[in-house]
């Protein structure tokens, strides 16, 4: 069988019609990513109950939140190398197992120390799956539809966060926290369907010179031709650039911008989402049921924000859309900080508005980041950005946990988060690169 090179594979992917095969792949991988979001946020809703049941204080609570975030950082570090070495789909499957099994075990532990260890292991899988999956989804569709297609997949992550809030608000008052983590183990059932029905990325195979490239690409072409929904747009071939020294400088600059934006966006989001249920019940003396309801409002807003982004991202462009999310969240938190919040309901309103904006940016970054690196190192580049994402997930909750010892400290924390969001928006507008409707090989030779 003749070797098939990446430029040819890229051109053939551009010619694929949007099909029911694409929707099947998006459904299977999307279900795994939905549970990624679901499992990631369960600790926030279980934390107030665990504090009362196991009798630990603020320091242990911070460690329980941080253990998972550190695990996600390790997962982000490993995911790029894993996905570039063994393949995108195998990396996704490995991460699913790694976050599902610990979730089941967590349902049966009776002490914070064991829970913390399992939460760390689970975090490794959570941090790796969403990166490897985002890379795969960006590689199987043409440039003209990549934004809408990938973001409609990424919206399920926001749906997972929303499901965590919905299920927690229903399950915890009735049955306690343990059933939540049993539910979180469900994606292990996806392992066989993913390995059986989802082929490896032809771009990754071609970049490695694999003999399987032609067979896999032909399988995808046959499946999409038989189940086409929308024909691909006409698009001229684009030859990849060869200026490697220029490319290296280009990727270094992009990495610096992504480091700032990823760190800032996720710091703001998880500083709030990780702590708000406990802050509502502790600082503002809100009943647990109301605190869970307030957090549910934020998750609904997060889902709506992600949905709006999926609609506008190919029209407004990546850079403007993501920057508006950062600036909008920063503005809402700045207003809240300046009012000197004393009422839990008022806090919930502004935090919900902030969630609407910042969650859209968080979801959009999983589309934007893979577009900025070449196929040979796309997962590795995404992994580097993922490290800064997870640093934000770690630093944000620690920041709020340290500062929010009273109303004044909480206002200071909100002011810091507002400044971080607005500065990141400026960096993205000034130094970020627009990627909308451009081929991956054109963007990243």
Short mmCIF file of C-alpha atoms in Angstrom, two decimals:
data_model
loop_
_atom_site.label_atom_id
_atom_site.label_comp_id
_atom_site.label_asym_id
_atom_site.label_seq_id
_atom_site.Cartn_x
_atom_site.Cartn_y
_atom_site.Cartn_z
CA UNK A 1 0.00 0.00 0.00
CA UNK A 2 1.42 3.40 -1.01
CA UNK A 3 2.36 5.84 1.77
CA UNK A 4 -0.14 8.65 2.38
CA UNK A 5 1.27 11.97 3.47
CA UNK A 6 -0.31 14.59 5.72
CA UNK A 7 -1.08 17.23 3.03
CA UNK A 8 -3.11 14.65 1.08
CA UNK A 9 -4.95 13.51 4.21
CA UNK A 10 -5.69 17.12 5.14
CA UNK A 11 -7.11 17.76 1.68
CA UNK A 12 -9.30 14.65 1.86
CA UNK A 13 -10.62 15.66 5.28
CA UNK A 14 -11.55 19.08 3.83
CA UNK A 15 -13.64 17.26 1.20
CA UNK A 16 -15.60 15.19 3.73
CA UNK A 17 -19.30 16.03 3.99
CA UNK A 18 -20.74 16.63 7.44
CA UNK A 19 -22.38 13.30 8.21
CA UNK A 20 -24.12 11.09 10.74
CA UNK A 21 -20.71 9.46 11.26
CA UNK A 22 -19.44 12.78 12.62
CA UNK A 23 -22.47 13.00 14.90
CA UNK A 24 -21.91 9.44 16.16
CA UNK A 25 -18.30 10.25 17.02
CA UNK A 26 -19.33 13.49 18.68
CA UNK A 27 -21.96 11.64 20.72
CA UNK A 28 -19.58 8.95 22.01
CA UNK A 29 -16.66 11.23 22.82
CA UNK A 30 -19.07 13.91 24.00
CA UNK A 31 -20.61 11.55 26.53
CA UNK A 32 -17.16 10.88 27.98
CA UNK A 33 -16.47 14.62 28.13
CA UNK A 34 -19.85 15.28 29.76
CA UNK A 35 -18.85 12.98 32.61
CA UNK A 36 -15.44 14.65 32.69
CA UNK A 37 -17.22 17.89 33.61
CA UNK A 38 -19.63 16.06 35.93
CA UNK A 39 -16.86 14.34 37.90
CA UNK A 40 -14.69 17.44 38.00
CA UNK A 41 -17.21 19.53 39.93
CA UNK A 42 -18.77 16.95 42.26
CA UNK A 43 -16.34 17.80 45.06
CA UNK A 44 -17.75 21.36 45.22
CA UNK A 45 -21.25 20.11 46.02
CA UNK A 46 -20.16 17.29 48.30
CA UNK A 47 -17.76 19.50 50.29
CA UNK A 48 -20.24 21.16 52.69
CA UNK A 49 -21.63 17.72 53.62
CA UNK A 50 -18.17 16.14 53.95
CA UNK A 51 -17.06 18.95 56.26
CA UNK A 52 -19.94 18.26 58.62
CA UNK A 53 -19.69 14.46 58.36
CA UNK A 54 -15.92 14.15 58.80
CA UNK A 55 -15.40 17.25 60.93
CA UNK A 56 -12.52 18.92 59.10
CA UNK A 57 -11.80 22.62 58.69
CA UNK A 58 -10.87 25.09 55.96
CA UNK A 59 -7.32 23.77 55.47
CA UNK A 60 -8.43 20.19 54.78
CA UNK A 61 -11.25 21.44 52.58
CA UNK A 62 -8.73 23.39 50.50
CA UNK A 63 -6.54 20.28 50.21
CA UNK A 64 -9.48 18.16 49.02
CA UNK A 65 -10.21 20.65 46.26
CA UNK A 66 -6.55 21.10 45.39
CA UNK A 67 -5.77 17.36 45.26
CA UNK A 68 -8.01 16.92 42.25
CA UNK A 69 -6.64 20.06 40.62
CA UNK A 70 -3.05 18.86 41.07
CA UNK A 71 -4.06 15.54 39.54
CA UNK A 72 -5.51 17.41 36.58
CA UNK A 73 -2.20 19.24 36.20
CA UNK A 74 -0.36 15.91 36.07
CA UNK A 75 -2.94 14.64 33.58
CA UNK A 76 -2.41 17.69 31.40
CA UNK A 77 1.37 17.12 31.50
CA UNK A 78 1.02 13.48 30.47
CA UNK A 79 -1.86 13.74 27.99
CA UNK A 80 0.06 15.45 25.21
CA UNK A 81 2.90 12.94 25.15
CA UNK A 82 0.44 10.06 25.50
CA UNK A 83 -1.83 11.24 22.68
CA UNK A 84 1.12 11.99 20.37
CA UNK A 85 2.67 8.57 21.14
CA UNK A 86 -0.14 5.99 21.33
CA UNK A 87 -2.84 7.91 19.47
CA UNK A 88 -5.71 10.24 20.29
CA UNK A 89 -8.39 7.59 20.88
CA UNK A 90 -6.29 5.28 23.03
CA UNK A 91 -5.29 8.26 25.16
CA UNK A 92 -8.95 9.22 25.59
CA UNK A 93 -9.85 5.66 26.64
CA UNK A 94 -6.97 5.44 29.12
CA UNK A 95 -8.07 8.69 30.74
CA UNK A 96 -11.70 7.55 30.95
CA UNK A 97 -10.66 4.49 32.94
CA UNK A 98 -8.44 6.64 35.12
CA UNK A 99 -11.22 8.99 36.19
CA UNK A 100 -14.12 6.49 36.31
CA UNK A 101 -12.68 3.79 38.58
CA UNK A 102 -11.54 6.17 41.35
CA UNK A 103 -14.98 7.79 41.31
CA UNK A 104 -16.56 4.45 42.19
CA UNK A 105 -14.02 3.82 44.94
CA UNK A 106 -14.56 7.29 46.43
CA UNK A 107 -18.18 6.39 47.12
CA UNK A 108 -17.07 3.82 49.71
CA UNK A 109 -14.34 5.65 51.67
CA UNK A 110 -14.82 7.03 55.19
CA UNK A 111 -11.89 9.39 55.73
CA UNK A 112 -10.61 12.54 53.99
CA UNK A 113 -7.08 11.17 53.48
CA UNK A 114 -8.14 8.21 51.29
CA UNK A 115 -10.66 10.40 49.54
CA UNK A 116 -7.90 12.90 48.76
CA UNK A 117 -5.64 10.25 47.20
CA UNK A 118 -8.44 8.92 45.01
CA UNK A 119 -9.41 12.44 44.03
CA UNK A 120 -5.83 13.05 42.88
CA UNK A 121 -5.85 9.90 40.71
CA UNK A 122 -9.23 10.83 39.30
CA UNK A 123 -7.90 14.28 38.50
CA UNK A 124 -5.15 12.78 36.33
CA UNK A 125 -7.79 11.18 34.11
CA UNK A 126 -10.03 14.26 34.07
CA UNK A 127 -7.15 16.53 33.11
CA UNK A 128 -6.01 14.26 30.29
CA UNK A 129 -9.31 13.24 28.67
CA UNK A 130 -10.61 16.65 27.75
CA UNK A 131 -7.30 17.65 26.10
CA UNK A 132 -6.86 14.46 24.06
CA UNK A 133 -10.51 14.49 23.00
CA UNK A 134 -10.40 18.15 21.92
CA UNK A 135 -7.35 17.46 19.74
CA UNK A 136 -9.10 14.52 18.07
CA UNK A 137 -12.29 16.47 17.38
CA UNK A 138 -10.35 19.33 15.78
CA UNK A 139 -8.59 16.92 13.40
CA UNK A 140 -11.59 15.14 11.84
CA UNK A 141 -13.50 18.06 10.30
CA UNK A 142 -12.70 20.71 7.70
CA UNK A 143 -11.81 24.34 8.40
CA UNK A 144 -15.14 25.86 7.38
CA UNK A 145 -17.13 23.96 10.01
CA UNK A 146 -14.46 23.27 12.64
CA UNK A 147 -15.55 26.02 15.02
CA UNK A 148 -19.22 25.10 15.20
CA UNK A 149 -18.56 21.35 15.17
CA UNK A 150 -15.94 21.35 17.92
CA UNK A 151 -17.78 23.82 20.13
CA UNK A 152 -21.04 21.91 19.87
CA UNK A 153 -19.03 18.99 21.17
CA UNK A 154 -17.39 21.13 23.89
CA UNK A 155 -20.78 22.37 25.08
CA UNK A 156 -21.31 18.93 26.60
CA UNK A 157 -18.52 19.72 29.09
CA UNK A 158 -20.60 22.67 30.28
CA UNK A 159 -23.59 20.33 30.28
CA UNK A 160 -21.62 18.01 32.56
CA UNK A 161 -21.01 20.87 34.99
CA UNK A 162 -24.72 21.67 34.87
CA UNK A 163 -25.63 18.02 35.43
CA UNK A 164 -23.35 17.95 38.48
CA UNK A 165 -25.29 20.88 39.93
CA UNK A 166 -28.70 19.43 39.03
CA UNK A 167 -28.00 15.92 40.26
CA UNK A 168 -26.31 17.18 43.43
CA UNK A 169 -29.20 19.46 44.33
CA UNK A 170 -31.53 16.47 44.03
CA UNK A 171 -29.40 13.59 45.33
CA UNK A 172 -27.55 15.12 48.30
CA UNK A 173 -30.62 16.22 50.30
CA UNK A 174 -32.32 12.84 49.70
CA UNK A 175 -29.51 10.27 49.75
CA UNK A 176 -26.27 12.02 50.67
CA UNK A 177 -23.05 12.44 48.70
CA UNK A 178 -22.03 8.83 48.00
CA UNK A 179 -24.44 8.08 45.11
CA UNK A 180 -22.96 11.03 43.19
CA UNK A 181 -19.62 9.28 42.86
CA UNK A 182 -21.24 5.99 41.81
CA UNK A 183 -22.91 7.87 38.97
CA UNK A 184 -19.54 9.43 38.13
CA UNK A 185 -18.12 5.98 37.32
CA UNK A 186 -20.59 5.38 34.45
CA UNK A 187 -18.29 6.43 31.54
CA UNK A 188 -16.19 3.28 31.97
CA UNK A 189 -18.99 1.67 29.93
CA UNK A 190 -17.85 3.74 26.93
CA UNK A 191 -14.48 2.03 26.60
CA UNK A 192 -15.57 -0.76 24.25
CA UNK A 193 -17.75 1.40 21.95
CA UNK A 194 -14.96 3.94 21.56
CA UNK A 195 -12.35 1.33 20.68
CA UNK A 196 -14.77 -0.49 18.38
CA UNK A 197 -16.46 2.35 16.48
CA UNK A 198 -14.23 5.42 16.59
CA UNK A 199 -11.19 5.25 14.27
CA UNK A 200 -7.87 6.88 15.05
CA UNK A 201 -7.18 10.38 13.70
CA UNK A 202 -5.95 10.06 10.10
CA UNK A 203 -3.92 13.23 10.58
CA UNK A 204 -2.04 11.66 13.49
CA UNK A 205 -1.48 8.43 11.55
CA UNK A 206 -0.18 10.30 8.50
CA UNK A 207 2.14 12.46 10.59
CA UNK A 208 3.68 9.27 11.98
CA UNK A 209 3.91 7.58 8.58
CA UNK A 210 1.63 4.75 9.68
CA UNK A 211 0.73 2.01 7.21
CA UNK A 212 -2.84 2.15 8.57
CA UNK A 213 -3.43 5.71 7.33
CA UNK A 214 -5.02 4.85 3.98
CA UNK A 215 -7.29 2.15 5.43
CA UNK A 216 -8.54 4.42 8.22
CA UNK A 217 -9.06 7.37 5.89
CA UNK A 218 -10.92 5.18 3.38
CA UNK A 219 -13.13 3.85 6.19
CA UNK A 220 -14.04 7.39 7.24
CA UNK A 221 -14.69 8.47 3.64
CA UNK A 222 -17.02 5.52 3.09
CA UNK A 223 -18.87 6.16 6.36
CA UNK A 224 -19.33 9.89 5.68
CA UNK A 225 -20.36 9.36 2.05
CA UNK A 226 -23.03 6.86 3.15
CA UNK A 227 -24.44 9.15 5.85
CA UNK A 228 -23.86 12.66 4.51
CA UNK A 229 -25.97 15.47 5.93
CA UNK A 230 -24.31 18.57 4.44
CA UNK A 231 -21.86 18.65 1.55
CA UNK A 232 -18.46 20.25 2.22
CA UNK A 233 -17.84 23.79 0.89
CA UNK A 234 -15.53 24.32 -2.05
CA UNK A 235 -12.05 25.06 -0.77
CA UNK A 236 -8.75 25.37 -2.65
CA UNK A 237 -5.77 23.31 -1.57
CA UNK A 238 -3.27 25.01 0.70
CA UNK A 239 0.31 23.88 0.70
CA UNK A 240 2.02 23.85 4.10
CA UNK A 241 4.77 26.36 4.74
CA UNK A 242 8.35 25.20 5.08
CA UNK A 243 9.93 28.02 7.09
CA UNK A 244 10.77 26.04 10.19
CA UNK A 245 12.83 28.74 12.01
CA UNK A 246 9.92 31.17 11.59
CA UNK A 247 7.51 28.49 12.76
CA UNK A 248 9.43 27.91 15.98
CA UNK A 249 9.23 31.60 16.88
CA UNK A 250 5.57 31.61 15.96
CA UNK A 251 4.78 28.72 18.32
CA UNK A 252 6.78 30.25 21.16
CA UNK A 253 4.79 33.48 20.87
CA UNK A 254 1.51 31.61 20.71
CA UNK A 255 2.43 29.54 23.74
CA UNK A 256 3.15 32.64 25.82
CA UNK A 257 -0.22 34.18 24.90
CA UNK A 258 -2.04 30.91 25.59
CA UNK A 259 -0.25 30.54 28.94
CA UNK A 260 -1.56 33.92 30.09
CA UNK A 261 -5.09 33.42 28.77
CA UNK A 262 -5.53 29.79 29.89
CA UNK A 263 -4.17 30.46 33.37
CA UNK A 264 -6.37 33.53 33.81
CA UNK A 265 -9.61 32.11 32.41
CA UNK A 266 -9.56 28.94 34.47
CA UNK A 267 -8.28 30.71 37.58
CA UNK A 268 -11.32 32.99 37.52
CA UNK A 269 -13.80 30.22 36.77
CA UNK A 270 -12.64 27.64 39.29
CA UNK A 271 -11.91 30.17 42.01
CA UNK A 272 -15.66 30.71 42.06
CA UNK A 273 -17.16 27.35 41.12
CA UNK A 274 -15.04 25.34 43.57
CA UNK A 275 -15.81 27.46 46.62
CA UNK A 276 -19.20 29.13 46.15
CA UNK A 277 -21.40 26.42 47.75
CA UNK A 278 -19.18 26.49 50.87
CA UNK A 279 -18.99 30.31 50.85
CA UNK A 280 -22.76 30.63 50.60
CA UNK A 281 -23.30 28.32 53.59
CA UNK A 282 -20.30 29.51 55.62
CA UNK A 283 -19.77 33.23 55.05
CA UNK A 284 -23.32 34.21 54.10
CA UNK A 285 -25.15 31.64 56.30
CA UNK A 286 -27.33 30.49 53.41
CA UNK A 287 -29.14 27.15 53.96
CA UNK A 288 -27.56 24.24 52.08
CA UNK A 289 -30.55 23.76 49.77
CA UNK A 290 -30.43 27.45 48.76
CA UNK A 291 -26.64 27.33 48.31
CA UNK A 292 -26.97 24.38 45.94
CA UNK A 293 -29.73 26.23 44.08
CA UNK A 294 -27.56 29.34 43.70
CA UNK A 295 -24.75 27.19 42.30
CA UNK A 296 -27.23 25.57 39.95
CA UNK A 297 -28.09 29.02 38.55
CA UNK A 298 -24.40 29.59 37.82
CA UNK A 299 -24.14 26.27 36.02
CA UNK A 300 -27.23 27.03 33.92
CA UNK A 301 -25.60 30.33 32.95
CA UNK A 302 -22.36 28.51 32.14
CA UNK A 303 -24.20 26.15 29.81
CA UNK A 304 -26.02 29.03 28.10
CA UNK A 305 -22.76 30.92 27.66
CA UNK A 306 -21.13 27.93 26.02
CA UNK A 307 -24.16 27.49 23.76
CA UNK A 308 -24.06 31.11 22.63
CA UNK A 309 -20.36 30.83 21.87
CA UNK A 310 -20.98 27.75 19.71
CA UNK A 311 -23.39 29.85 17.63
CA UNK A 312 -21.28 32.99 17.20
CA UNK A 313 -17.69 31.73 17.20
CA UNK A 314 -17.44 31.30 13.42
CA UNK A 315 -19.01 34.72 12.81
CA UNK A 316 -17.38 36.90 15.46
CA UNK A 317 -14.10 34.98 15.40
CA UNK A 318 -12.16 33.15 18.10
CA UNK A 319 -10.15 36.07 19.45
CA UNK A 320 -13.02 38.53 19.94
CA UNK A 321 -15.36 35.89 21.34
CA UNK A 322 -12.89 34.66 23.94
CA UNK A 323 -11.82 38.17 24.92
CA UNK A 324 -15.43 39.27 25.45
CA UNK A 325 -15.89 36.32 27.80
CA UNK A 326 -12.86 37.32 29.87
CA UNK A 327 -13.78 41.01 30.00
CA UNK A 328 -17.46 40.36 30.74
CA UNK A 329 -16.62 38.11 33.68
CA UNK A 330 -14.09 40.63 34.97
CA UNK A 331 -16.61 43.47 34.78
CA UNK A 332 -19.29 41.54 36.71
CA UNK A 333 -16.84 40.61 39.48
CA UNK A 334 -15.48 44.16 39.64
CA UNK A 335 -18.97 45.55 40.25
CA UNK A 336 -19.60 42.95 42.95
CA UNK A 337 -16.27 43.68 44.65
CA UNK A 338 -16.91 47.44 44.70
CA UNK A 339 -20.37 47.03 46.25
CA UNK A 340 -18.88 45.26 49.31
CA UNK A 341 -21.15 42.17 49.15
CA UNK A 342 -23.07 41.25 52.29
CA UNK A 343 -26.09 39.45 50.85
CA UNK A 344 -25.83 35.90 49.49
CA UNK A 345 -28.60 36.42 46.94
CA UNK A 346 -26.90 39.48 45.44
CA UNK A 347 -23.61 37.60 45.27
CA UNK A 348 -25.38 34.76 43.44
CA UNK A 349 -26.68 37.19 40.79
CA UNK A 350 -23.25 38.62 39.94
CA UNK A 351 -21.47 35.26 40.15
CA UNK A 352 -24.09 33.85 37.75
CA UNK A 353 -23.45 36.68 35.26
CA UNK A 354 -19.72 36.10 35.57
CA UNK A 355 -20.22 32.38 34.94
CA UNK A 356 -22.15 33.14 31.76
CA UNK A 357 -19.11 34.93 30.31
CA UNK A 358 -16.11 33.05 31.71
CA UNK A 359 -17.41 29.56 31.00
CA UNK A 360 -17.79 30.46 27.33
CA UNK A 361 -14.10 31.41 27.27
CA UNK A 362 -13.12 28.21 29.08
CA UNK A 363 -14.98 26.05 26.59
CA UNK A 364 -13.73 28.09 23.63
CA UNK A 365 -10.10 27.57 24.61
CA UNK A 366 -10.43 23.84 23.95
CA UNK A 367 -11.26 24.78 20.35
CA UNK A 368 -8.67 27.55 20.04
CA UNK A 369 -5.61 25.85 21.54
CA UNK A 370 -5.33 22.81 19.18
CA UNK A 371 -5.67 25.11 16.16
CA UNK A 372 -2.40 26.84 17.04
CA UNK A 373 -0.05 23.82 16.86
CA UNK A 374 0.99 21.45 14.02
CA UNK A 375 -0.28 17.86 13.82
CA UNK A 376 3.11 16.40 14.78
CA UNK A 377 2.95 18.23 18.13
CA UNK A 378 -0.70 19.28 18.44
CA UNK A 379 -1.36 17.18 21.53
CA UNK A 380 1.93 18.23 23.09
CA UNK A 381 1.19 21.91 22.48
CA UNK A 382 -2.30 21.44 23.89
CA UNK A 383 -0.73 19.71 26.86
CA UNK A 384 1.52 22.70 27.56
CA UNK A 385 -1.51 24.99 27.45
CA UNK A 386 -3.32 22.44 29.60
CA UNK A 387 -0.67 22.80 32.28
CA UNK A 388 -1.54 26.49 32.58
CA UNK A 389 -5.24 25.61 32.57
CA UNK A 390 -4.69 23.31 35.52
CA UNK A 391 -2.45 25.82 37.28
CA UNK A 392 -5.41 28.16 37.08
CA UNK A 393 -7.66 25.44 38.50
CA UNK A 394 -5.19 25.01 41.39
CA UNK A 395 -4.34 28.65 42.11
CA UNK A 396 -7.88 30.01 41.86
CA UNK A 397 -9.41 27.94 44.69
CA UNK A 398 -6.31 28.47 46.88
CA UNK A 399 -6.56 32.23 46.31
CA UNK A 400 -10.20 32.34 47.37
CA UNK A 401 -9.62 29.92 50.23
CA UNK A 402 -6.82 32.08 51.65
CA UNK A 403 -8.48 35.48 51.16
CA UNK A 404 -12.13 34.71 51.92
CA UNK A 405 -11.91 34.63 55.71
CA UNK A 406 -14.48 37.44 55.99
CA UNK A 407 -16.54 39.86 53.92
CA UNK A 408 -13.60 42.17 53.28
CA UNK A 409 -11.36 39.30 52.25
CA UNK A 410 -14.03 38.00 49.90
CA UNK A 411 -14.32 41.44 48.26
CA UNK A 412 -10.54 41.55 47.81
CA UNK A 413 -10.60 38.10 46.20
CA UNK A 414 -13.32 39.25 43.79
CA UNK A 415 -11.27 42.33 42.88
CA UNK A 416 -8.21 40.21 42.12
CA UNK A 417 -10.27 37.88 39.92
CA UNK A 418 -11.77 40.85 38.06
CA UNK A 419 -8.32 42.29 37.33
CA UNK A 420 -7.01 38.92 36.12
CA UNK A 421 -9.91 38.51 33.67
CA UNK A 422 -9.62 41.98 32.20
CA UNK A 423 -5.83 41.86 31.77
CA UNK A 424 -6.08 38.49 30.00
CA UNK A 425 -8.68 39.95 27.62
CA UNK A 426 -6.25 42.75 26.69
CA UNK A 427 -3.41 40.27 26.08
CA UNK A 428 -5.60 38.17 23.80
CA UNK A 429 -6.85 41.14 21.76
CA UNK A 430 -3.38 42.64 21.32
CA UNK A 431 -1.25 39.53 20.82
CA UNK A 432 -3.65 36.67 19.98
CA UNK A 433 -3.96 35.16 16.51
CA UNK A 434 -7.25 34.70 14.66
CA UNK A 435 -7.86 31.13 13.48
CA UNK A 436 -11.44 31.18 12.21
CA UNK A 437 -12.06 29.28 8.95
CA UNK A 438 -8.34 28.62 8.37
CA UNK A 439 -6.99 25.12 7.77
CA UNK A 440 -4.93 23.53 10.48
CA UNK A 441 -2.02 23.02 8.08
CA UNK A 442 -2.19 26.67 7.02
CA UNK A 443 -2.26 27.89 10.62
CA UNK A 444 0.42 25.54 11.87
CA UNK A 445 2.91 24.30 9.23
#
